Amino acid sequence: MQHIDQTFETGAATHVGRVRNRNEDSYLVHPKAGIWAVADGMGGHLDGDVASHTVIAALESIEPPVSAAELLADCQERVADANTRLLDLGRESDGIIGATLAMLLAYDGHYACVWAGDSRVYMVRADGITQLSRDHTEVQDMVASGVISTEQAKSWPGSNVMTRAIGVYDEPELE
């Protein structure tokens, strides 16, 4: 975790967007436990709203930690539990029920950004906005390895194919 000396302000809102009829986003603002999280149901798959709610519900029950390491471990455990639940639901429905996740964890002046998928973490300060996370998508991997350019990535077919998400793989891989 990185050390921070300043306090920060948070807010949360979600919107259905321009493509879907129902909102597949869920969020958690849980400052007593040091957790701020956004889960976004994976478009084009089954029950994205169920997926995002499942992930956030798993994180909601986390109690205030006694250390930064405990906070991270509790989050990883709850995400693993949500992953198992979503895999089971997907098997019952014969499909994928998955969500992306982006979290800010804070404890005693330290913070960590943890994510899986293409939900992003940004830092906003007076001098600008900085993206802290990197998308877990096939197209981002291609950009990172120099196969395609950032400009090509904007219109690349299958640019939304995830390489990490919750509810998709047997073991959730958080960065």
mmCIF file of C-alpha atoms in Angstrom:
data_model
loop_
_atom_site.group_PDB
_atom_site.id
_atom_site.type_symbol
_atom_site.label_atom_id
_atom_site.label_comp_id
_atom_site.label_asym_id
_atom_site.label_seq_id
_atom_site.Cartn_x
_atom_site.Cartn_y
_atom_site.Cartn_z
ATOM 1 C CA MET A 1 0.000 0.000 0.000
ATOM 2 C CA GLN A 2 1.157 3.537 -0.678
ATOM 3 C CA HIS A 3 1.215 6.206 2.025
ATOM 4 C CA ILE A 4 -0.947 9.324 1.624
ATOM 5 C CA ASP A 5 -0.773 12.433 3.792
ATOM 6 C CA GLN A 6 -3.928 14.205 2.631
ATOM 7 C CA THR A 7 -7.578 13.499 3.184
ATOM 8 C CA PHE A 8 -9.825 12.965 0.213
ATOM 9 C CA GLU A 9 -13.469 13.475 -0.624
ATOM 10 C CA THR A 10 -15.621 10.841 -2.222
ATOM 11 C CA GLY A 11 -18.972 10.614 -3.890
ATOM 12 C CA ALA A 12 -20.849 7.912 -5.706
ATOM 13 C CA ALA A 13 -23.459 7.761 -8.442
ATOM 14 C CA THR A 14 -24.388 5.413 -11.223
ATOM 15 C CA HIS A 15 -26.351 5.694 -14.453
ATOM 16 C CA VAL A 16 -27.873 3.146 -16.819
ATOM 17 C CA GLY A 17 -26.015 4.665 -19.771
ATOM 18 C CA ARG A 18 -27.031 4.819 -23.425
ATOM 19 C CA VAL A 19 -26.987 1.156 -24.393
ATOM 20 C CA ARG A 20 -28.921 -0.871 -21.791
ATOM 21 C CA ASN A 21 -32.402 -0.640 -20.308
ATOM 22 C CA ARG A 22 -31.305 -1.659 -16.825
ATOM 23 C CA ASN A 23 -28.361 -0.535 -14.777
ATOM 24 C CA GLU A 24 -25.723 -3.238 -14.316
ATOM 25 C CA ASP A 25 -23.518 -1.144 -12.005
ATOM 26 C CA SER A 26 -23.281 -1.403 -8.230
ATOM 27 C CA TYR A 27 -21.078 0.482 -5.821
ATOM 28 C CA LEU A 28 -20.025 0.509 -2.199
ATOM 29 C CA VAL A 29 -18.984 3.487 -0.111
ATOM 30 C CA HIS A 30 -17.854 1.984 3.212
ATOM 31 C CA PRO A 31 -15.399 4.455 4.791
ATOM 32 C CA LYS A 32 -15.473 2.809 8.245
ATOM 33 C CA ALA A 33 -13.948 -0.298 6.689
ATOM 34 C CA GLY A 34 -11.812 1.718 4.241
ATOM 35 C CA ILE A 35 -13.497 0.409 1.088
ATOM 36 C CA TRP A 36 -14.810 2.217 -1.967
ATOM 37 C CA ALA A 37 -15.771 -0.129 -4.798
ATOM 38 C CA VAL A 38 -17.520 -0.215 -8.177
ATOM 39 C CA ALA A 39 -18.658 -3.428 -9.853
ATOM 40 C CA ASP A 40 -19.988 -3.401 -13.409
ATOM 41 C CA GLY A 41 -21.894 -6.345 -14.862
ATOM 42 C CA MET A 42 -20.331 -7.662 -18.030
ATOM 43 C CA GLY A 43 -22.347 -6.508 -21.031
ATOM 44 C CA GLY A 44 -23.445 -9.167 -23.474
ATOM 45 C CA HIS A 45 -23.622 -11.828 -20.764
ATOM 46 C CA LEU A 46 -26.373 -13.005 -18.437
ATOM 47 C CA ASP A 47 -27.588 -11.032 -15.429
ATOM 48 C CA GLY A 48 -24.908 -8.349 -15.213
ATOM 49 C CA ASP A 49 -26.919 -6.605 -12.504
ATOM 50 C CA VAL A 50 -26.945 -9.803 -10.424
ATOM 51 C CA ALA A 51 -23.191 -10.129 -10.913
ATOM 52 C CA SER A 52 -22.389 -6.602 -9.770
ATOM 53 C CA HIS A 53 -24.775 -6.829 -6.801
ATOM 54 C CA THR A 54 -23.231 -10.159 -5.757
ATOM 55 C CA VAL A 55 -19.724 -8.700 -5.713
ATOM 56 C CA ILE A 56 -20.735 -5.583 -3.777
ATOM 57 C CA ALA A 57 -22.868 -7.578 -1.304
ATOM 58 C CA ALA A 58 -19.846 -9.748 -0.526
ATOM 59 C CA LEU A 59 -17.742 -6.661 0.268
ATOM 60 C CA GLU A 60 -20.442 -4.888 2.332
ATOM 61 C CA SER A 61 -20.059 -7.241 5.281
ATOM 62 C CA ILE A 62 -16.387 -6.429 5.870
ATOM 63 C CA GLU A 63 -15.791 -4.987 9.339
ATOM 64 C CA PRO A 64 -13.268 -2.209 10.072
ATOM 65 C CA PRO A 65 -9.840 -3.874 9.897
ATOM 66 C CA VAL A 66 -6.975 -3.809 12.394
ATOM 67 C CA SER A 67 -4.331 -3.546 9.668
ATOM 68 C CA ALA A 68 -3.894 -2.813 5.978
ATOM 69 C CA ALA A 69 -2.934 -6.447 5.386
ATOM 70 C CA GLU A 70 -6.167 -7.620 7.025
ATOM 71 C CA LEU A 71 -8.228 -5.259 4.874
ATOM 72 C CA LEU A 72 -6.644 -6.564 1.677
ATOM 73 C CA ALA A 73 -7.000 -10.202 2.784
ATOM 74 C CA ASP A 74 -10.664 -9.707 3.739
ATOM 75 C CA CYS A 75 -11.394 -8.129 0.352
ATOM 76 C CA GLN A 76 -9.621 -10.918 -1.517
ATOM 77 C CA GLU A 77 -11.549 -13.531 0.460
ATOM 78 C CA ARG A 78 -14.912 -11.883 -0.163
ATOM 79 C CA VAL A 79 -14.163 -11.454 -3.874
ATOM 80 C CA ALA A 80 -13.250 -15.156 -4.049
ATOM 81 C CA ASP A 81 -16.574 -16.002 -2.361
ATOM 82 C CA ALA A 82 -18.475 -13.823 -4.847
ATOM 83 C CA ASN A 83 -16.545 -15.431 -7.707
ATOM 84 C CA THR A 84 -17.622 -18.907 -6.564
ATOM 85 C CA ARG A 85 -21.243 -17.792 -6.240
ATOM 86 C CA LEU A 86 -21.239 -16.275 -9.732
ATOM 87 C CA LEU A 87 -19.619 -19.370 -11.252
ATOM 88 C CA ASP A 88 -22.358 -21.494 -9.652
ATOM 89 C CA LEU A 89 -25.092 -19.172 -10.952
ATOM 90 C CA GLY A 90 -23.518 -19.251 -14.411
ATOM 91 C CA ARG A 91 -23.448 -23.046 -14.452
ATOM 92 C CA GLU A 92 -27.127 -23.137 -13.394
ATOM 93 C CA SER A 93 -27.999 -20.747 -16.241
ATOM 94 C CA ASP A 94 -25.582 -22.308 -18.738
ATOM 95 C CA GLY A 95 -23.772 -19.015 -19.290
ATOM 96 C CA ILE A 96 -21.402 -16.460 -17.832
ATOM 97 C CA ILE A 97 -22.520 -14.134 -15.054
ATOM 98 C CA GLY A 98 -19.571 -11.838 -14.447
ATOM 99 C CA ALA A 99 -18.565 -8.378 -13.333
ATOM 100 C CA THR A 100 -15.562 -6.125 -13.400
ATOM 101 C CA LEU A 101 -14.377 -4.587 -10.134
ATOM 102 C CA ALA A 102 -12.405 -1.519 -9.102
ATOM 103 C CA MET A 103 -11.686 -0.774 -5.427
ATOM 104 C CA LEU A 104 -9.876 1.787 -3.363
ATOM 105 C CA LEU A 105 -8.754 0.416 0.002
ATOM 106 C CA ALA A 106 -7.565 2.834 2.679
ATOM 107 C CA TYR A 107 -6.159 2.204 6.138
ATOM 108 C CA ASP A 108 -4.295 4.515 8.494
ATOM 109 C CA GLY A 109 -3.002 6.926 5.859
ATOM 110 C CA HIS A 110 -2.183 4.210 3.317
ATOM 111 C CA TYR A 111 -4.112 3.159 0.236
ATOM 112 C CA ALA A 112 -4.210 0.512 -2.484
ATOM 113 C CA CYS A 113 -6.087 0.304 -5.767
ATOM 114 C CA VAL A 114 -7.297 -3.206 -6.574
ATOM 115 C CA TRP A 115 -9.115 -4.174 -9.758
ATOM 116 C CA ALA A 116 -10.091 -6.833 -12.261
ATOM 117 C CA GLY A 117 -11.445 -6.019 -15.714
ATOM 118 C CA ASP A 118 -11.924 -2.666 -17.366
ATOM 119 C CA SER A 119 -13.549 -0.688 -14.556
ATOM 120 C CA ARG A 120 -11.012 2.033 -13.936
ATOM 121 C CA VAL A 121 -9.508 3.787 -10.946
ATOM 122 C CA TYR A 122 -8.629 7.466 -11.361
ATOM 123 C CA MET A 123 -7.006 9.967 -9.039
ATOM 124 C CA VAL A 124 -8.448 13.455 -9.276
ATOM 125 C CA ARG A 125 -6.411 16.381 -7.996
ATOM 126 C CA ALA A 126 -6.341 20.094 -8.675
ATOM 127 C CA ASP A 127 -3.655 19.598 -11.340
ATOM 128 C CA GLY A 128 -5.542 16.930 -13.281
ATOM 129 C CA ILE A 129 -6.935 13.421 -13.546
ATOM 130 C CA THR A 130 -4.619 10.409 -13.607
ATOM 131 C CA GLN A 131 -5.672 6.870 -14.509
ATOM 132 C CA LEU A 132 -4.173 4.512 -11.911
ATOM 133 C CA SER A 133 -5.431 1.168 -13.219
ATOM 134 C CA ARG A 134 -4.809 -0.640 -16.498
ATOM 135 C CA ASP A 135 -7.641 -2.373 -18.353
ATOM 136 C CA HIS A 136 -7.594 -6.167 -18.278
ATOM 137 C CA THR A 137 -8.661 -6.668 -21.889
ATOM 138 C CA GLU A 138 -7.177 -8.468 -24.868
ATOM 139 C CA VAL A 139 -6.883 -5.189 -26.771
ATOM 140 C CA GLN A 140 -5.006 -3.487 -23.892
ATOM 141 C CA ASP A 141 -2.584 -6.412 -23.803
ATOM 142 C CA MET A 142 -2.050 -5.945 -27.557
ATOM 143 C CA VAL A 143 -1.347 -2.223 -27.053
ATOM 144 C CA ALA A 144 1.039 -2.954 -24.161
ATOM 145 C CA SER A 145 2.971 -5.481 -26.250
ATOM 146 C CA GLY A 146 3.158 -3.147 -29.269
ATOM 147 C CA VAL A 147 1.006 -5.283 -31.577
ATOM 148 C CA ILE A 148 -1.427 -2.412 -32.199
ATOM 149 C CA SER A 149 -1.405 1.307 -31.460
ATOM 150 C CA THR A 150 -3.625 3.149 -28.987
ATOM 151 C CA GLU A 151 -5.387 4.702 -31.982
ATOM 152 C CA GLN A 152 -6.037 1.281 -33.551
ATOM 153 C CA ALA A 153 -7.351 -0.024 -30.218
ATOM 154 C CA LYS A 154 -10.232 2.483 -30.299
ATOM 155 C CA SER A 155 -11.910 0.622 -33.174
ATOM 156 C CA TRP A 156 -10.374 -2.852 -32.796
ATOM 157 C CA PRO A 157 -12.926 -5.709 -33.112
ATOM 158 C CA GLY A 158 -13.550 -7.442 -29.785
ATOM 159 C CA SER A 159 -12.013 -4.588 -27.843
ATOM 160 C CA ASN A 160 -14.214 -5.439 -24.861
ATOM 161 C CA VAL A 161 -12.957 -9.031 -24.400
ATOM 162 C CA MET A 162 -11.869 -9.321 -20.752
ATOM 163 C CA THR A 163 -8.774 -11.142 -19.561
ATOM 164 C CA ARG A 164 -9.781 -10.772 -15.895
ATOM 165 C CA ALA A 165 -13.213 -10.490 -14.251
ATOM 166 C CA ILE A 166 -15.162 -11.810 -11.282
ATOM 167 C CA GLY A 167 -17.364 -14.836 -12.020
ATOM 168 C CA VAL A 168 -15.597 -15.882 -15.197
ATOM 169 C CA TYR A 169 -12.504 -17.861 -14.154
ATOM 170 C CA ASP A 170 -12.053 -20.414 -11.357
ATOM 171 C CA GLU A 171 -9.691 -18.105 -9.453
ATOM 172 C CA PRO A 172 -10.316 -14.358 -9.544
ATOM 173 C CA GLU A 173 -7.102 -12.504 -10.317
ATOM 174 C CA LEU A 174 -6.943 -9.036 -8.796
ATOM 175 C CA GLU A 175 -4.223 -6.547 -9.625
#
